[in-house]
XYZ file of C-alpha atoms in Angstrom:
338
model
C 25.318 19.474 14.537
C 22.727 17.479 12.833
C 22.832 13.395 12.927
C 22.463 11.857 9.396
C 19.566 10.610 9.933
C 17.843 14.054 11.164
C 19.383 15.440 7.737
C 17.319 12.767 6.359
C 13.973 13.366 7.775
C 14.163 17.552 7.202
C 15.655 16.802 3.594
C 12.376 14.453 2.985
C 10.209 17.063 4.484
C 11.549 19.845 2.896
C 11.094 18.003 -0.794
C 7.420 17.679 0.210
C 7.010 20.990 0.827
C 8.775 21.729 -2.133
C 6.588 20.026 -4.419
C 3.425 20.852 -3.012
C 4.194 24.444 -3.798
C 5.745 23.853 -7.024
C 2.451 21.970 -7.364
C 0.501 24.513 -6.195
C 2.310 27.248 -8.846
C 1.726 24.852 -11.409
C -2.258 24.564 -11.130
C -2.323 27.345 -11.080
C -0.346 28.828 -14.614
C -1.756 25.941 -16.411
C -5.088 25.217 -17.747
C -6.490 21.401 -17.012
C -6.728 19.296 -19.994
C -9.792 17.071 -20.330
C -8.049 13.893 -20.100
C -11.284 11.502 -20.246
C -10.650 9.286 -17.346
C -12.474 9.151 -14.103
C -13.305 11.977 -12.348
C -15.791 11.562 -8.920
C -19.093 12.511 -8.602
C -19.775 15.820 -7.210
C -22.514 15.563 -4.140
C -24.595 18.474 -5.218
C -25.600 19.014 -1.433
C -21.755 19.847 -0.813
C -21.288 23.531 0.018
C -18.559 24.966 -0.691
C -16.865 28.290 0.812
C -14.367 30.709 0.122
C -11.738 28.536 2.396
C -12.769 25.103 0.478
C -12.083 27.485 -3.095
C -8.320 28.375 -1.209
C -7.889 24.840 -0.659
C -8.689 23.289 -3.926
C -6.180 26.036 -5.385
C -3.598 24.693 -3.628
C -3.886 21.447 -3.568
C -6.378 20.565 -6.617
C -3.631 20.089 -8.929
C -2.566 16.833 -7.030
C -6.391 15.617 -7.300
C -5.718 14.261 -10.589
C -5.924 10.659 -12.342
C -5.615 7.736 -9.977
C -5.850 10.377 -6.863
C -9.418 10.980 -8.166
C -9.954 7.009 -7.388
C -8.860 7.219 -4.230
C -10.623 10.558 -3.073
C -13.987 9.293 -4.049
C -13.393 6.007 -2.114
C -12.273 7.455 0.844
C -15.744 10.176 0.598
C -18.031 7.594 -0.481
C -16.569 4.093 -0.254
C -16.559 1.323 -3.547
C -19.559 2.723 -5.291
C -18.660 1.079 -8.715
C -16.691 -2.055 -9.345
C -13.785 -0.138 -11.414
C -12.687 1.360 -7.725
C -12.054 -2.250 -6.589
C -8.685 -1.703 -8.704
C -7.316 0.808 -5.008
C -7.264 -1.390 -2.074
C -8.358 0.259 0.670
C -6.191 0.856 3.582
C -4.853 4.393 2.305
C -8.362 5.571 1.308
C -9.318 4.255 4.969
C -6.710 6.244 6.706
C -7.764 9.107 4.628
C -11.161 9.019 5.862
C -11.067 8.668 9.449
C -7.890 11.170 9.490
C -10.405 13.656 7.717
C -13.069 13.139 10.381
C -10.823 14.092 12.410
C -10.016 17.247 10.239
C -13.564 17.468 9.984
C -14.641 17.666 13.779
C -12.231 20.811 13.922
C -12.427 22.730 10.788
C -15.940 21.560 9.328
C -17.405 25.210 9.783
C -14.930 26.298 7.466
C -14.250 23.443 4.984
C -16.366 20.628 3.705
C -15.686 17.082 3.933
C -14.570 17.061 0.799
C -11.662 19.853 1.815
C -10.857 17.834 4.583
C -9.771 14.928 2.932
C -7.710 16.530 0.252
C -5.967 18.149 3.171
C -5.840 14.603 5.097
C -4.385 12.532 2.192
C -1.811 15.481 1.801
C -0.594 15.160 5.289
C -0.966 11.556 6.164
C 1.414 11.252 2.577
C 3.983 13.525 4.049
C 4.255 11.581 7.281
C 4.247 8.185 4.868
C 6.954 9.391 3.038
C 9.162 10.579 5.413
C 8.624 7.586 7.644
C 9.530 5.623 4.464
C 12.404 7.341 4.096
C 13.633 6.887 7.671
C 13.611 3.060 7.438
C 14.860 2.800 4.164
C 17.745 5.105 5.680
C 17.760 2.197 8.537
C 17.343 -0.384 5.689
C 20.083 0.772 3.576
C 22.701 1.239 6.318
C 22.102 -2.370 7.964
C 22.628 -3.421 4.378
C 24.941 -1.730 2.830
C 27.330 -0.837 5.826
C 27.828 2.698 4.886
C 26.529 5.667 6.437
C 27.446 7.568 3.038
C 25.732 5.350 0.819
C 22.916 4.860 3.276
C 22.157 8.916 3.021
C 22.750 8.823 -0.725
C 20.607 6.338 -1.462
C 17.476 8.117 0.542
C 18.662 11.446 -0.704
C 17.956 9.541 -4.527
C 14.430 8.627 -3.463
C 13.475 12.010 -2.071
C 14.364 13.566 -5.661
C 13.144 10.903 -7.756
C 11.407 11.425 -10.684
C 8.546 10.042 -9.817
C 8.399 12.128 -6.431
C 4.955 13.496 -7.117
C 2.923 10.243 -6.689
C 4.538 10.515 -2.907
C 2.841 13.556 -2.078
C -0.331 13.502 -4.629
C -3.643 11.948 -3.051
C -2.093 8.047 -4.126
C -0.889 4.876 -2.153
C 2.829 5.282 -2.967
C 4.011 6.396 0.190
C 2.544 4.167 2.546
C 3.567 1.399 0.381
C 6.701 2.195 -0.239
C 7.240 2.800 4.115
C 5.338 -0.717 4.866
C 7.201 -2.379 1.999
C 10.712 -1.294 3.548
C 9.532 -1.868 6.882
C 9.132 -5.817 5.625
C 12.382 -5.625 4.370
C 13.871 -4.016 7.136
C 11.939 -7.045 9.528
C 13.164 -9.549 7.806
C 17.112 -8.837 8.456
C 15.970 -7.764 12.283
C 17.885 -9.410 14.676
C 16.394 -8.492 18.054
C 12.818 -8.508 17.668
C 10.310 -11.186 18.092
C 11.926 -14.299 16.313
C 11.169 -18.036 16.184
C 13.439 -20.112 14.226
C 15.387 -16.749 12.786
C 12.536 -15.808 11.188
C 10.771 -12.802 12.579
C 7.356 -13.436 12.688
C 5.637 -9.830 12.966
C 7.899 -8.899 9.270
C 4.080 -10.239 8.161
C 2.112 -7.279 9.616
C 3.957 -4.306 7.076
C 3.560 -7.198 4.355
C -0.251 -7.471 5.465
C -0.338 -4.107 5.369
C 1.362 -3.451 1.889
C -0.828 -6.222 0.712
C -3.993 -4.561 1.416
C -2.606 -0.819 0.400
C -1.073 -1.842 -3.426
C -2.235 -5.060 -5.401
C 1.406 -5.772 -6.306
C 1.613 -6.163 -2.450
C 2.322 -9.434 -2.207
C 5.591 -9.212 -3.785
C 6.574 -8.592 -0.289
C 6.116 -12.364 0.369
C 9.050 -12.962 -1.522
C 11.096 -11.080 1.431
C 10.256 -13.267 3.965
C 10.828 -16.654 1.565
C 13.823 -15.037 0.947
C 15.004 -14.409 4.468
C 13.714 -17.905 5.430
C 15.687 -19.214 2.842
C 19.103 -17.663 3.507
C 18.117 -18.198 7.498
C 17.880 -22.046 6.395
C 21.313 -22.294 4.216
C 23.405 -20.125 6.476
C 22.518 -21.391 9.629
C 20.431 -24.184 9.876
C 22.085 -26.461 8.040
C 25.315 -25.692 8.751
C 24.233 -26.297 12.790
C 22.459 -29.539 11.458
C 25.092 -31.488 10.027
C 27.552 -29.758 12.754
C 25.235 -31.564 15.103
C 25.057 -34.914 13.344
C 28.713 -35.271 12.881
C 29.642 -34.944 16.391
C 26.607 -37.007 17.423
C 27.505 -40.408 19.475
C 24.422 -41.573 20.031
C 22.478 -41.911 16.319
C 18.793 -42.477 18.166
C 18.366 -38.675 18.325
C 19.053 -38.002 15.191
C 15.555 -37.215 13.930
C 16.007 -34.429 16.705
C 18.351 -32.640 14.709
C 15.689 -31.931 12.265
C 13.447 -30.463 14.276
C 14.834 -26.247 13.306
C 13.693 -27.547 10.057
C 10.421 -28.262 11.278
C 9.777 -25.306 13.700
C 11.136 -22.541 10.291
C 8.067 -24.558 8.334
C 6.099 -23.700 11.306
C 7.164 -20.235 11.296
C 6.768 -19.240 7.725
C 3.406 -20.656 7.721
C 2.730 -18.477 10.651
C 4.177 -15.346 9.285
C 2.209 -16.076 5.994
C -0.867 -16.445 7.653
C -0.599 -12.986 8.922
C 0.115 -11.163 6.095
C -2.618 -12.608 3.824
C -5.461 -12.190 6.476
C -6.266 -8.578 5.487
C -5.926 -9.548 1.795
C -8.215 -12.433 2.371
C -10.692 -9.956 4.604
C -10.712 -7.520 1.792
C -11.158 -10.058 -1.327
C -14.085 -11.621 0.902
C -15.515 -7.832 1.050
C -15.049 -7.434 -2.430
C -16.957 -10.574 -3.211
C -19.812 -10.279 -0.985
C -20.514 -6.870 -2.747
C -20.702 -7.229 -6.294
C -20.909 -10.899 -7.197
C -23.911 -11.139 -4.910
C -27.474 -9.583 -4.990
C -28.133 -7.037 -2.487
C -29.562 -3.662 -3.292
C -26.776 -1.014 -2.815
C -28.554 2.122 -1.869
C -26.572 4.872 -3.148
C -27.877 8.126 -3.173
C -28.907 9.166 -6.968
C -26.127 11.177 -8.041
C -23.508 8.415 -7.533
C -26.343 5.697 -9.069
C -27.161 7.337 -11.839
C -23.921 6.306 -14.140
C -22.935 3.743 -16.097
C -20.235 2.220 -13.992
C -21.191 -1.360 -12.304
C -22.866 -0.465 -9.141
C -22.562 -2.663 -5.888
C -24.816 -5.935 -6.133
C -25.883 -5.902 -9.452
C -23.535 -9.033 -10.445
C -24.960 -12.044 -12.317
C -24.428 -15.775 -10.778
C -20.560 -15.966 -9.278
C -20.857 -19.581 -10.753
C -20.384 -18.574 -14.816
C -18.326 -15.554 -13.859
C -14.822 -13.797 -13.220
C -14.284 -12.562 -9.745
C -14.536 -8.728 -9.502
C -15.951 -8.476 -13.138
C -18.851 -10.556 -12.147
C -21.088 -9.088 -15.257
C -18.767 -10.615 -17.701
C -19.399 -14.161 -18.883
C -15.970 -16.002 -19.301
C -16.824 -16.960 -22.589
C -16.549 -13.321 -23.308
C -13.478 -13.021 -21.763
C -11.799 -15.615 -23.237
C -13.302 -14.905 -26.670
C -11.508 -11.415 -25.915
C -8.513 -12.917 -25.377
C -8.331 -14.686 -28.373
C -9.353 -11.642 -30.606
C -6.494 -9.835 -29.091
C -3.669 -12.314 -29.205
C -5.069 -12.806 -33.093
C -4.779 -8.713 -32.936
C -0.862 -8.982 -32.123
C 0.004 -11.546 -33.803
């Protein structure tokens, strides 16, 4: 007899499997479109065998739109300033998975094989570790082992279900984004003043995976808040109204103090990557250093690493473009709507 939560990881496993072959079936009945967005740079050294022709079969159809992105910065890194829209820690994980991949299988399959293959697998063991803790997430919450498994059981199915198992970020944020969640109503962990201070590691994490990251903040401000009303200040004026002696009674306000202390703490640590990665970002295209990319990634008409104009008169990330531009822009378009 299967526990709930082993129906939950096979169900989420099987749905992956599932839609990689429906997928799969799909790619290959149905002609691509030419949908004019981005589509990575082919190195024309790559060679490509019958295996790496299997594998793009079966999992090309997934290599489409934003998975494109995130492909080409895992293979080649943030060639042109349009891929600083992906943060990097999924394309990351991609890569040095696929090295991995690559050490074993690179007879048979290019690089380029390899890390459709990695992003495939590390996405099945995001999602179904996502779905595990929001299983965890929902039961702690909700108090109900039926809702709990309904609740994942809706996720696995989802419309959207693709984007978990295609070459994009979704899984991994969705697992560290839980995982914050799911830290911030832990009660036997690492805590100082009810707050639980490693919650900011999965928010780091989420931070640096999805741009909307940070939303995750709002967790923890939220736990710290409820921590404060419920308990704090109920113990506070508990305290002071049985006091006898009023000379320690700027004591009492010292969990007040030490929750400060500990949000500031957990904050700290999940902006650090963010901060790490934004310094990257800046350092390599709003200032001058020659980016030495091979020709057939230089040759476009993207903005290339280093080729940014003074940081002082510009917008962060779209260095090239003047603010008055931007703001003239701005103004054209509101004029536009209205």
């Amino acid at each position: 007899m299967y526990s709930p939560r082993q129906k939950i990881l096979w169900f989420a496993f099987s749905t992956r499997i599932l839609l990689i072959f429906l997928q799969a079936i799909s790619n290959l009945i149905i002609p691509d479109h030419n949908a004019n967005v981005f589509i990575s740079p082919e190195d024309p050294n790559l060679r490509k065998s019958n295996a790496d022709v299997i594998v793009d079969k079966l999992l090309g159809g997934m290599k489409r739109w934003d998975a494109q992105y995130f492909i080409h910065i895992a293979q080649f890194g943030y060639t042109y300033e349009n891929c600083l829209a992906f943060f990097p820690l999924f394309p990351l994980l991609v890569r040095y998975f696929a090295y991995g991949l690559n050490s074993v299988f690179g007879t048979v399959l290019n690089f380029h094989s390899n890390l459709l293959i990695s992003a495939t697998i590390l996405n099945i063991i995001f999602f179904i570790k996502s779905a595990d803790v929001l299983h965890r997430l929902s039961l702690r919450i909700l108090r109900s082992e039926c809702r709990a498994y309904k609740s994942v059981v809706l996720y696995c199915v989802n419309p959207a279900s693709i984007f978990f198992s295609a070459p994009y970020s979704e899984s991994l944020f969705a697992w560290m984004s839980f995982y914050t969640m799911f830290k911030c109503t832990e009660s036997e962990t690492l805590r100082f003043a009810n707050i639980d201070i490693m919650s900011g590691l999965p928010a780091g994490f989420s931070m640096i995976t999805r741009s909307n990251g940070s939303v995750n903040l709002g967790f923890i401000f939220y736990a710290t808040f409820k921590n404060v009303i419920e308990r704090t200040i109920p113990e506070i004026i508990y305290k002071y109204r049985t006091l006898k002696h009023k000379i320690i009674l700027p004591f009492l306000l010292l969990p007040l103090f030490t929750t400060l202390v500990s949000v500031f703490l957990t904050v700290t640590i999940a902006l650090l990557p963010f901060l790490l990665v934004q310094t990257y970002n800046y350092l390599k295209y709003c200032v001058h250093n020659d980016h030495n990319l091979p020709e057939f990634l230089s040759n476009t008409e993207y903005v290339l690493p280093g080729s940014a104009e003074s940081p002082g008169v510009t917008v962060v990330y779209h260095c090239h473009i003047p603010i008055y531009k931007v703001i003239t822009g701005m103004l054209v378009s509101s004029n536009i709507i209205n």
